[in-house]
Amino acid sequence: MKKSKRVTLRPWVIAGSCALIGGLSTQAQAQGQGQSQAQLQAPQSFDIAGGDLKSALDAYVAQGGVQLIYKVDDVKGFATRGVKGALPPQEALARILEGTPLVTRRGDDGAIVVHTAAPVVTRPTTEEPQSLDSVTVTATRRREPVREVPMQVNVMKAETLERAGAKNLADYIAEQPGVNLTSSGSVGGILTMRGLTTGPVQGIATVGVYVDDVATGLSSSSALGGFTPLDMGMLDLNHIEVLRGPQGTLYGAGAMSGVLKYVTNQPDTMEFAGSVKLGTSWTQGGGPGFTTSAVLNVPLKEDVAAVRFAAFTDQLGGSYNASGPAWGKNIDRGHTDGGRVSLLLTPTRELTVRLTGTVQDVKRKGLGFEDIDRRTLRPWGLERTRQLSLREPYSNKTQLFGLDVEYDFGWARLNSITSAQDVKISNAADLTALYAPLASALRLPVASVPLANDIGQHRISQEFRLTSRSGTTFEWLAGLYLNRERGSTDGGIDAGLVGGLGSLNLLSSSQSSRYRETAAYGDVTWNVTPALSFTGGVRLARNSQTYGSRQSGMLIGPTTSTASGTSSESPTTYLAAAKYTLSDTSTAYFRAASGYRPGGPNMLKPDTNRNIVQPMFKSDSLWSYELGYKADLLDRTLSLEAALYDIEWRDVQQPTRSGGFVFVTNAGAARVKGGELTLAWKPSKEWRFTANGAAIDARLTEDAAGLDAKAGTRLPQTPRFSATLGVTRNFSISDRPAYFGVSARYTGKRDAGYRGSATIPSIVMPAFTVVDLQAGIDFPRFSLSAYVRNLANKRGILSIDTGLSANPNLVQAALAPSRTVGMTVTVPF
C-alpha cells in the first residue's frame, strides 16, 4: 500500500502536465507601433501610481504612446513605486522597473522589450554599472526588492558561489556569519541560525529548507530529520536566500530560527541556450576532484512553453585517512550526481504552470573525522586520520517533485503548490572503540562493532495561497497548508568476533513514524502612507503524530522491547511588523515574530519512570524582537543592512534518561541577544568591497537538567563573533574582461558542549581565519575561472563528536577543508 501511494503520484502529475501542454496558446504583449530613438528621449508627461507592475506598464503604454512588449509571467507579482512628471519615456520606464530584475532591449521592429533573463551563465565583465545591483527576493511570498522586506534577508548569487568553488551546503553558508552547520562527517549536519541550538542532541530542525516554494526535510524528530537538511549541489541554481529569524507564520513548523531557500533558474520561453562546465580541483593531502555540469533551455513555443534540463556530477577526491584494520587513504572520497527538469507553461495570460523534478545521489566511501585529544585539541595520531576497524560508507538518494499552478485574477494571485519528497539514506559507523572495552570485560573476543542504518523520509504536501495585488492600501495573503510525512529507521549493531567465529547481535531496531499537519495562515499589510506600513500575521496549525519501535539484542535484554506513542497539539504563531521609509533609498523596521518546533510522543518502555518521562513532549517556542535598518547610500554605490535582535526561547526540548533509554522532555529556557551588519560598496566599476559580521550572546536562563547545564551557561556551537571581508577587482587583459578577488572568513571561539556538564562536556574550539582567492577571464567562446580555498591551509575545528569512543579523552573532530585549488571552464551556447 505504501509503495502504491508513492508510485501513483508521479504519473498523475505527468499526465496533468501533458494535458495542459495541449492547451497552450497566446502570448502577452502591449499593442503599438515602433518608435524612434528621438521619441524615446523627448520629455512627456506621466502620472502612473505605484502598485502592481503590470498595471503600471499598461498605463505607461497608454500615456507614452510607446510600443512595449513583455511576458505577463515575467511581471506577475512585482510592484513599482510608479512615476510622475515630465520625463523622457526611456527614463520613465527605467524608474518604473527600478527595484525589479527586469531589463529592456530594443526589438528588431524598434519596440522596447521588457524581459527577465534566466541566464544559463553569467560572465564577468568590466562593463558593469557602477551602482550596485537591485536584488529581488521571495522571502514574504511576494517578489519584492530585498530593501523593502522588514527582516534580514541575505542573498548568495550562484555565480559568486561558483567563482569561490562552493559545491555543498557547508560551502554556501561559510561566508554567512551567524549561520552554522555542525558537520556530520559526510553530507549535511545540524543547520542553525542566530545561535538557536542545543548542540548534538538536537532532534528537530530549527531551520526550514526550501527549493523555490517546495518544503523539504521532516518536521518531526524521526528518521534523522534534525540532522539531514537538503544539501543541494550546484544544480542550475540562480541564488540562495537566507531568511534570518523565526518564519513560523509563512513557513510553519521547524523554521523557528530561519529559512534557507534554494532558488532555481526558470525556463525561458524566448531563447534556446545552454552551457557546459568542466572543473577540476586538488586538495592538500587529498585526492583530485572533477566536476561536470550541463544546462539546456529549450523553448517549445515562444512566450507559451519551455523546458529546462540540468545535470551535474561532482567527484570528491577526499582528504581523510584511516589507520588500523580498515586502513586506507582518502576514505571520505565519493561523488554527488544530480539532475533537474523544469517545465514552464503559460497557456493564457492569467495561467502559469511550473512542473519540476529533481534527483540527487550522494555517495561517500567513509566519514570525514579526525581522532583528536580533547585536552590538547591536537591529532591523536596522524593529521586527518582516524583509527577504524571497518569502513563507514554513506549514501543519500533524494527525489523531489513540485507542481506550481498559478492563476492571476488581477485583484489577486492564486497558487496551488503540490510537492512530493522521497529520501533514502544508508549509513554505517564504526563503534568498535566504544563497545570493544565492554566486550573485553565480558571476555568476548570482538574484532569490530559496526552500526548500520537504513533511513526513509517521505513527504507529500499541498498548499493553496491567495496573494493580493501589490501597491494597494491593504495588501493581504491567505493560505491553507496540508502536510503528510512518514519516517522509518531500520538498523542494528552486530559485534564481529575474531577468527571468523561469527557475530553477536547487540541491537536490532526498527522504528516508524507518521506526521500529519493542517494549517491556515495569513497576513495583512496596511500601507498607512507611502512611507509607513504595518503588518500583522497569524498561523493556526494542528498536527498529530504516531511513533512505534521494536528493539531486541543483548543491549536490550532477553525479551524484545516494543513501544508506541501518539500525540497531537495546536500551536499558533504570530507576526507583527512596522516599516518606515526614511527616504527613497532607506528604510527602518521593527519586527516581532514567534516560532516553534513540534512536540511528539515518547516511546515509553515498560520500566520507564513516568515521574521523569511524560508520554508526550511539547513543542518548544520562542519570541523574537528585531530592530533593523536598510539603505542604499552614496548614489546607490553603498548598500547597508543592520539589525539588533532579542530572542526568548522557552520549554527547550532536551534529552532525559530512564531505564537506560533516552527520551525527550521540556525544561529550561534560553535567551539570545545579537546584532548583524552587512555592507556592500562599489565605489567604481572596477572595485567592489563586501563585509558582514554577527555578534551573538546565547545563554540558558534556567537550569537544563537533561543537558546537565546551569542557568547562565552559553549555548554550544555558536561563536560570539564571526565576520567575512571581501574585495573584487574587475579589469581587462588584452581587452578580455577579467576579475580577481580575495575574501577572509573569521570564526570565533565556540564550545562543543556546556561548561560543567558531564552529559555534553565542554570542549572549547579555538577561533580560526580562512583566506580564499578567486580569479577569472572571459574569452569570446568560453570563460575560465580559478579559486583557492583556505590559502594558508589553516587548521580549523568545525565540530566535535564525543560519543564514539570509551576513552573520554579521545574524540572525533570535523575540520575545515584543507587548501583546495580548482579551475572551471564554462562554454555557453
Coordinates of C-alpha atoms in Angstrom, one line a residue, residues 269-758:
T269 CA 10.3 30.7 -23.5
M270 CA 12.2 33.0 -25.8
E271 CA 15.7 31.7 -26.2
F272 CA 17.4 28.4 -26.9
A273 CA 20.5 28.4 -24.9
G274 CA 22.7 26.3 -22.7
S275 CA 26.1 25.8 -21.2
V276 CA 28.7 23.1 -20.3
K277 CA 31.1 23.4 -17.4
L278 CA 34.2 21.3 -16.7
G279 CA 36.1 21.7 -13.5
T280 CA 38.9 20.1 -11.6
S281 CA 40.3 20.6 -8.1
W282 CA 43.1 19.3 -5.9
T283 CA 43.1 19.3 -2.1
Q284 CA 46.2 19.4 0.1
G285 CA 47.0 15.9 1.2
G286 CA 43.9 14.5 -0.6
G287 CA 42.9 13.2 -4.0
P288 CA 41.9 15.1 -7.1
G289 CA 38.3 16.1 -7.8
F290 CA 36.3 16.6 -11.0
T291 CA 33.1 18.4 -11.8
T292 CA 31.0 18.3 -14.9
S293 CA 27.7 20.0 -15.4
A294 CA 25.4 21.0 -18.3
V295 CA 22.3 23.1 -18.7
L296 CA 19.9 23.2 -21.7
N297 CA 17.0 25.6 -22.1
V298 CA 14.5 24.7 -24.9
P299 CA 11.6 27.0 -25.9
L300 CA 8.7 24.8 -27.0
K301 CA 6.5 27.8 -28.1
E302 CA 7.5 31.4 -27.9
D303 CA 6.1 33.1 -24.8
V304 CA 4.0 30.0 -24.0
A305 CA 6.1 27.0 -23.1
A306 CA 9.7 26.0 -22.4
V307 CA 11.6 23.2 -20.8
R308 CA 14.9 23.3 -19.0
F309 CA 17.3 20.5 -18.3
A310 CA 20.2 20.4 -15.9
A311 CA 22.7 17.7 -14.8
F312 CA 25.9 17.5 -12.9
T313 CA 28.4 15.1 -11.4
D314 CA 31.0 16.0 -8.8
Q315 CA 33.7 13.6 -7.9
L316 CA 35.2 14.3 -4.5
G317 CA 38.8 13.2 -4.0
G318 CA 38.7 13.0 -0.2
S319 CA 41.2 14.2 2.3
Y320 CA 40.9 12.0 5.4
N321 CA 42.8 8.8 6.1
A322 CA 42.3 5.7 8.3
S323 CA 44.7 3.6 10.3
G324 CA 44.1 0.2 11.8
P325 CA 42.3 -2.9 10.3
A326 CA 40.3 -0.7 7.9
W327 CA 43.4 1.3 6.7
G328 CA 43.0 3.5 3.7
K329 CA 43.7 6.9 2.1
N330 CA 41.1 9.5 1.2
I331 CA 38.4 7.4 2.9
D332 CA 35.8 10.2 2.6
R333 CA 36.1 10.2 -1.2
G334 CA 32.9 9.8 -3.3
H335 CA 30.6 11.5 -5.7
T336 CA 27.4 13.5 -6.0
D337 CA 25.3 13.2 -9.1
G338 CA 22.1 15.2 -9.8
G339 CA 19.6 16.1 -12.5
R340 CA 16.7 18.5 -12.8
V341 CA 13.9 19.1 -15.3
S342 CA 11.7 22.2 -15.2
L343 CA 8.7 22.7 -17.4
L344 CA 7.1 26.1 -17.7
L345 CA 3.6 26.6 -19.3
T346 CA 1.7 29.8 -19.8
P347 CA -1.3 28.7 -21.9
T348 CA -3.1 32.1 -21.2
R349 CA -2.1 35.4 -19.8
E350 CA -3.6 34.5 -16.5
L351 CA -2.4 30.9 -16.1
T352 CA 1.1 29.8 -15.3
V353 CA 2.1 26.2 -14.6
R354 CA 5.6 25.1 -13.4
L355 CA 6.5 21.4 -13.1
T356 CA 9.8 20.4 -11.6
G357 CA 11.6 17.2 -10.8
T358 CA 14.9 17.0 -9.0
V359 CA 17.0 13.9 -8.2
Q360 CA 20.3 13.8 -6.4
D361 CA 22.5 10.8 -5.4
V362 CA 25.3 11.3 -2.8
K363 CA 27.8 8.5 -2.1
R364 CA 30.8 8.6 0.2
K365 CA 33.3 5.8 1.0
G366 CA 33.5 6.9 4.6
L367 CA 33.1 9.8 7.0
G368 CA 35.4 12.8 7.4
F369 CA 36.6 12.8 11.0
E370 CA 40.0 13.1 12.8
D371 CA 40.8 11.5 16.1
I372 CA 42.0 14.2 18.5
D373 CA 43.0 14.6 22.1
R374 CA 40.3 16.7 23.8
R375 CA 42.9 18.0 26.3
T376 CA 45.2 19.5 23.6
L377 CA 43.0 19.5 20.5
R378 CA 45.9 18.0 18.6
P379 CA 45.7 14.9 16.5
W380 CA 45.6 11.6 18.5
G381 CA 47.8 10.1 15.8
L382 CA 48.4 11.5 12.3
E383 CA 46.7 14.5 11.0
R384 CA 43.3 13.9 9.4
T385 CA 43.5 10.3 10.4
R386 CA 41.1 8.1 12.4
Q387 CA 41.5 4.6 13.8
L388 CA 39.0 2.3 12.1
S389 CA 38.2 -1.4 12.3
L390 CA 35.8 -1.2 9.4
R391 CA 34.7 1.1 6.7
E392 CA 31.8 3.6 7.0
P393 CA 30.0 4.0 3.7
Y394 CA 27.3 6.6 3.3
S395 CA 24.6 7.2 0.6
N396 CA 21.7 9.6 0.3
K397 CA 19.2 9.4 -2.6
T398 CA 16.8 12.3 -2.9
Q399 CA 13.9 12.8 -5.2
L400 CA 11.9 16.0 -5.1
F401 CA 8.9 16.9 -7.3
G402 CA 6.9 20.1 -7.4
L403 CA 3.9 21.4 -9.3
D404 CA 3.0 25.1 -9.0
V405 CA -0.2 26.2 -10.7
E406 CA -0.7 30.0 -10.6
Y407 CA -3.8 31.9 -11.8
D408 CA -3.9 35.7 -11.9
F409 CA -7.3 37.1 -11.2
G410 CA -6.0 40.7 -11.4
W411 CA -7.0 41.6 -7.9
A412 CA -5.1 38.6 -6.5
R413 CA -3.0 35.6 -7.5
L414 CA -3.9 32.0 -6.6
N415 CA -1.2 29.4 -6.2
S416 CA -1.6 25.7 -5.8
I417 CA 1.7 24.1 -4.9
T418 CA 2.0 20.3 -4.7
S419 CA 5.2 18.6 -3.7
A420 CA 6.5 15.1 -3.1
Q421 CA 9.8 14.1 -1.5
D422 CA 11.4 10.7 -1.2
V423 CA 14.8 10.3 0.6
K424 CA 16.6 7.1 1.3
I425 CA 19.7 7.2 3.5
S426 CA 22.1 4.3 4.2
N427 CA 25.0 4.8 6.6
A428 CA 27.4 2.9 8.8
A429 CA 29.5 3.9 11.8
D430 CA 32.4 2.1 13.5
L431 CA 31.6 1.7 17.2
T432 CA 34.4 -0.6 18.0
A433 CA 36.2 1.9 20.1
L434 CA 33.1 2.4 22.2
Y435 CA 32.0 -1.2 22.7
A436 CA 35.2 -3.3 22.4
P437 CA 36.4 -2.4 26.0
L438 CA 33.0 -3.6 27.3
A439 CA 33.2 -6.8 25.3
S440 CA 36.7 -7.5 26.6
A441 CA 35.5 -7.1 30.2
L442 CA 32.9 -9.8 29.4
R443 CA 35.6 -12.0 27.8
L444 CA 34.1 -11.7 24.3
P445 CA 36.8 -11.7 21.5
V446 CA 35.3 -8.8 19.5
A447 CA 37.1 -7.7 16.3
S448 CA 34.7 -4.9 15.1
V449 CA 31.3 -3.4 16.1
P450 CA 29.5 -1.8 13.2
L451 CA 26.3 0.3 13.4
A452 CA 24.2 0.2 10.2
N453 CA 21.1 2.1 9.4
D454 CA 18.6 2.4 6.6
I455 CA 16.5 5.5 6.8
G456 CA 13.5 6.6 4.8
Q457 CA 11.9 10.1 4.7
H458 CA 8.7 10.6 2.7
R459 CA 6.7 13.8 2.5
I460 CA 3.7 14.9 0.4
S461 CA 2.4 18.4 0.9
Q462 CA -0.3 20.6 -0.7
E463 CA -0.5 24.4 -0.3
F464 CA -3.1 26.8 -1.6
R465 CA -2.2 30.5 -1.4
L466 CA -4.1 33.6 -2.4
T467 CA -2.0 36.8 -2.6
S468 CA -3.5 40.2 -3.2
R469 CA -2.2 42.7 -5.8
S470 CA 0.8 44.8 -4.5
G471 CA 0.7 48.5 -4.1
T472 CA -2.8 48.9 -2.6
T473 CA -3.7 50.4 0.7
F474 CA -4.3 46.9 2.2
E475 CA -2.2 44.0 0.9
W476 CA -3.0 40.6 2.2
L477 CA -2.1 37.0 1.9
A478 CA -4.1 33.8 2.9
G479 CA -3.2 30.2 2.7
L480 CA -4.0 26.6 3.6
Y481 CA -1.3 24.0 4.1
L482 CA -1.6 20.2 4.3
N483 CA 1.4 18.0 5.1
R484 CA 1.8 14.2 5.4
E485 CA 5.1 12.7 6.4
R486 CA 6.4 9.2 7.0
G487 CA 9.8 8.2 8.6
S488 CA 11.5 4.9 9.1
T489 CA 14.8 3.8 10.6
D490 CA 15.9 0.2 10.5
G491 CA 19.3 -0.9 11.7
G492 CA 21.3 -2.6 14.3
I493 CA 24.7 -3.2 16.0
D494 CA 26.4 -6.6 15.4
A495 CA 29.7 -7.4 17.0
G496 CA 32.0 -9.4 14.8
L497 CA 34.1 -11.9 16.6
V498 CA 37.8 -12.6 15.9
G499 CA 38.9 -15.6 13.9
G500 CA 35.7 -15.7 11.9
L501 CA 33.6 -17.1 14.7
G502 CA 30.5 -15.2 13.6
S503 CA 28.8 -12.3 15.2
L504 CA 26.8 -11.3 18.2
N505 CA 23.6 -9.2 17.9
L506 CA 23.9 -6.3 20.3
L507 CA 20.9 -4.4 18.9
S508 CA 18.3 -4.8 16.3
S509 CA 16.0 -1.8 15.9
S510 CA 13.0 -0.9 13.8
Q511 CA 11.3 2.5 14.2
S512 CA 8.5 4.1 12.3
S513 CA 6.6 7.4 12.5
R514 CA 3.8 9.4 10.9
Y515 CA 3.3 13.1 11.0
R516 CA 0.1 14.9 9.8
E517 CA -0.3 18.7 9.8
T518 CA -3.0 21.1 8.7
A519 CA -2.5 24.8 8.9
A520 CA -4.2 28.0 7.9
Y521 CA -2.2 31.2 7.7
G522 CA -2.4 34.8 6.5
D523 CA -1.1 38.3 7.0
V524 CA -2.3 41.8 6.2
T525 CA -0.2 44.9 5.5
W526 CA -1.7 48.3 5.9
N527 CA 0.1 51.0 3.9
V528 CA -0.9 53.9 6.1
T529 CA 1.0 56.4 4.0
P530 CA 3.6 55.9 1.2
A531 CA 6.2 55.9 3.9
L532 CA 4.6 54.0 6.8
S533 CA 3.2 50.4 6.8
F534 CA 2.1 47.9 9.4
T535 CA 1.9 44.1 9.0
G536 CA 0.2 41.5 11.2
G537 CA 0.1 37.8 10.6
V538 CA -1.0 34.5 12.2
R539 CA -0.8 30.8 11.6
L540 CA -3.1 28.2 13.1
A541 CA -1.8 24.7 12.9
R542 CA -2.9 21.3 14.1
N543 CA -0.6 18.3 14.0
S544 CA -0.8 14.7 15.1
Q545 CA 1.9 12.1 15.3
T546 CA 2.3 8.3 15.8
Y547 CA 5.5 6.5 16.7
G548 CA 6.4 2.9 17.1
S549 CA 9.5 0.9 17.8
R550 CA 10.7 -2.7 18.2
Q551 CA 14.1 -3.4 19.7
S552 CA 16.0 -6.6 20.6
G553 CA 19.5 -7.8 21.2
M554 CA 22.0 -8.2 24.0
L555 CA 21.8 -4.4 24.9
I556 CA 18.0 -4.7 25.3
G557 CA 17.8 -7.9 27.3
P558 CA 16.3 -11.4 26.9
T559 CA 12.9 -10.1 25.7
T560 CA 12.0 -7.9 22.8
S561 CA 11.1 -4.3 23.7
T562 CA 8.2 -2.7 21.9
A563 CA 6.9 0.8 22.4
S564 CA 4.5 3.1 20.7
G565 CA 3.0 6.6 21.2
T566 CA 0.7 9.2 19.8
S567 CA 0.5 12.9 20.3
S568 CA -1.3 16.0 19.0
E569 CA -1.2 19.7 19.5
S570 CA -2.4 23.0 18.1
P571 CA 0.4 25.6 18.1
T572 CA -0.2 29.2 16.9
T573 CA 2.5 31.6 15.6
Y574 CA 2.2 35.3 15.2
L575 CA 3.9 38.2 13.3
A576 CA 3.8 41.9 13.8
A577 CA 6.0 44.4 11.9
A578 CA 6.2 48.1 11.2
K579 CA 8.2 49.6 8.4
Y580 CA 9.0 53.3 7.8
T581 CA 10.6 54.6 4.7
L582 CA 13.1 57.3 5.7
S583 CA 13.9 58.2 2.1
D584 CA 13.8 56.8 -1.4
T585 CA 16.8 54.7 -0.5
S586 CA 16.5 53.9 3.2
T587 CA 14.1 52.0 5.4
A588 CA 13.8 51.3 9.1
Y589 CA 11.7 48.4 10.6
F590 CA 10.6 46.7 13.8
R591 CA 9.6 43.0 13.7
A592 CA 8.2 40.8 16.4
A593 CA 7.6 37.1 15.4
S594 CA 7.1 33.8 17.1
G595 CA 8.2 30.3 16.0
Y596 CA 8.1 26.7 17.2
R597 CA 9.2 23.2 16.7
P598 CA 6.6 20.4 17.0
G599 CA 6.5 18.2 20.1
G600 CA 5.9 14.5 19.8
P601 CA 5.3 11.2 21.6
N602 CA 7.9 9.5 23.8
M603 CA 8.2 5.8 23.1
L604 CA 7.8 4.6 26.7
K605 CA 9.2 1.3 27.8
P606 CA 7.7 -1.0 30.4
D607 CA 10.2 0.1 33.0
T608 CA 10.2 3.8 32.1
N609 CA 9.7 6.1 35.2
R610 CA 6.6 8.1 34.4
N611 CA 7.6 10.7 37.0
I612 CA 10.6 11.6 34.9
V613 CA 9.3 11.0 31.4
Q614 CA 5.9 12.1 30.1
P615 CA 4.1 10.2 27.3
M616 CA 4.4 13.4 25.2
F617 CA 6.9 16.2 25.0
K618 CA 5.6 19.6 24.0
S619 CA 6.7 21.9 21.3
D620 CA 9.2 24.5 22.3
S621 CA 8.7 28.0 21.1
L622 CA 10.2 31.5 21.1
W623 CA 9.5 35.2 20.5
S624 CA 12.0 37.3 18.6
Y625 CA 12.1 41.1 18.6
E626 CA 14.2 42.7 15.9
L627 CA 15.0 46.3 15.0
G628 CA 16.6 46.9 11.6
Y629 CA 17.8 49.5 9.1
K630 CA 18.4 49.1 5.3
A631 CA 19.7 51.7 2.9
D632 CA 21.3 52.2 -0.5
L633 CA 23.6 55.2 0.0
L634 CA 26.2 57.3 -1.9
D635 CA 24.2 57.3 -5.2
R636 CA 23.4 53.6 -4.7
T637 CA 27.0 52.6 -4.5
L638 CA 26.8 51.6 -0.9
S639 CA 24.4 49.0 0.5
L640 CA 23.9 48.7 4.2
E641 CA 21.8 46.4 6.4
A642 CA 21.9 46.3 10.2
A643 CA 19.8 44.5 12.8
L644 CA 19.6 44.1 16.5
Y645 CA 17.5 41.2 18.0
D646 CA 16.5 39.7 21.3
I647 CA 15.1 36.1 21.3
E648 CA 13.4 34.4 24.2
W649 CA 13.3 30.6 23.9
R650 CA 11.2 28.6 26.4
D651 CA 10.3 24.9 27.1
V652 CA 13.5 23.9 25.4
Q653 CA 13.4 20.3 24.1
Q654 CA 16.2 18.3 25.6
P655 CA 17.1 14.6 26.4
T656 CA 16.3 12.8 29.7
R657 CA 17.2 9.2 30.7
S658 CA 15.2 6.5 32.3
G659 CA 15.9 2.7 32.4
G660 CA 18.9 3.0 30.1
F661 CA 17.0 4.7 27.3
V662 CA 16.9 8.4 26.2
F663 CA 13.7 10.3 25.9
V664 CA 12.8 13.9 25.2
T665 CA 11.4 16.4 27.7
N666 CA 10.8 20.1 28.0
A667 CA 12.8 22.0 30.6
G668 CA 14.7 25.2 30.9
A669 CA 14.8 28.4 28.9
A670 CA 17.3 30.4 26.9
R671 CA 17.9 33.9 25.6
V672 CA 19.8 35.1 22.6
K673 CA 20.8 38.6 22.0
G674 CA 22.7 39.7 18.9
G675 CA 23.4 42.0 16.1
E676 CA 24.2 41.7 12.3
L677 CA 25.7 44.0 9.8
T678 CA 26.1 43.6 6.1
L679 CA 27.9 46.1 3.8
A680 CA 28.5 46.2 0.0
W681 CA 30.4 49.1 -1.5
K682 CA 31.1 49.7 -5.2
P683 CA 33.0 52.9 -5.5
S684 CA 33.7 52.4 -9.2
K685 CA 33.0 49.9 -12.0
E686 CA 36.3 48.2 -11.2
W687 CA 36.1 47.7 -7.4
R688 CA 33.7 46.0 -5.1
F689 CA 34.0 45.6 -1.3
T690 CA 31.9 43.4 0.9
A691 CA 31.8 42.9 4.7
N692 CA 29.4 41.3 7.1
G693 CA 29.5 40.3 10.7
A694 CA 27.4 38.8 13.5
A695 CA 27.7 39.1 17.3
I696 CA 25.7 36.6 19.3
D697 CA 25.3 36.1 23.1
A698 CA 23.3 32.9 23.6
R699 CA 22.8 31.6 27.1
L700 CA 20.5 29.4 29.2
T701 CA 18.3 31.5 31.5
E702 CA 17.1 28.4 33.5
D703 CA 18.8 25.2 34.6
A704 CA 18.5 22.4 32.0
A705 CA 18.7 19.1 33.7
G706 CA 18.8 17.0 30.5
L707 CA 21.8 18.9 29.3
D708 CA 23.4 19.0 32.8
A709 CA 23.8 22.7 32.4
K710 CA 23.1 25.6 34.7
A711 CA 21.5 29.0 34.1
G712 CA 24.0 31.4 32.6
T713 CA 25.8 28.8 30.6
R714 CA 26.4 29.6 26.9
L715 CA 24.7 27.6 24.3
P716 CA 27.1 25.4 22.2
Q717 CA 28.4 25.6 18.6
T718 CA 27.9 29.4 18.2
P719 CA 30.8 31.9 18.2
R720 CA 30.4 35.2 20.0
F721 CA 31.7 36.9 16.9
S722 CA 32.2 35.9 13.2
A723 CA 32.8 38.0 10.1
T724 CA 33.8 38.0 6.5
L725 CA 35.6 40.6 4.4
G726 CA 36.0 40.6 0.6
V727 CA 37.3 42.7 -2.3
T728 CA 36.9 42.1 -6.0
R729 CA 38.8 43.9 -8.8
N730 CA 37.4 43.9 -12.3
F731 CA 39.9 44.7 -15.1
S732 CA 40.8 43.8 -18.7
I733 CA 43.6 41.6 -20.1
S734 CA 44.1 42.2 -23.9
D735 CA 40.5 43.6 -24.0
R736 CA 39.2 40.5 -22.2
P737 CA 37.1 41.1 -19.1
A738 CA 38.7 39.6 -16.0
Y739 CA 38.5 39.7 -12.2
F740 CA 40.5 38.9 -9.1
G741 CA 39.1 38.6 -5.6
V742 CA 40.2 38.0 -2.0
S743 CA 38.0 37.1 0.9
A744 CA 38.7 36.3 4.6
R745 CA 36.4 34.4 6.9
Y746 CA 36.8 34.7 10.7
T747 CA 35.1 32.2 13.1
G748 CA 35.4 32.9 16.8
K749 CA 35.7 30.5 19.7
R750 CA 32.9 28.0 20.2
D751 CA 32.1 25.4 22.8
A752 CA 31.2 21.9 21.6
G753 CA 29.2 21.4 24.8
Y754 CA 28.3 23.0 28.1
R755 CA 30.6 24.3 30.8
G756 CA 30.4 22.0 33.8
S757 CA 28.3 19.4 32.1
A758 CA 29.1 15.7 32.3

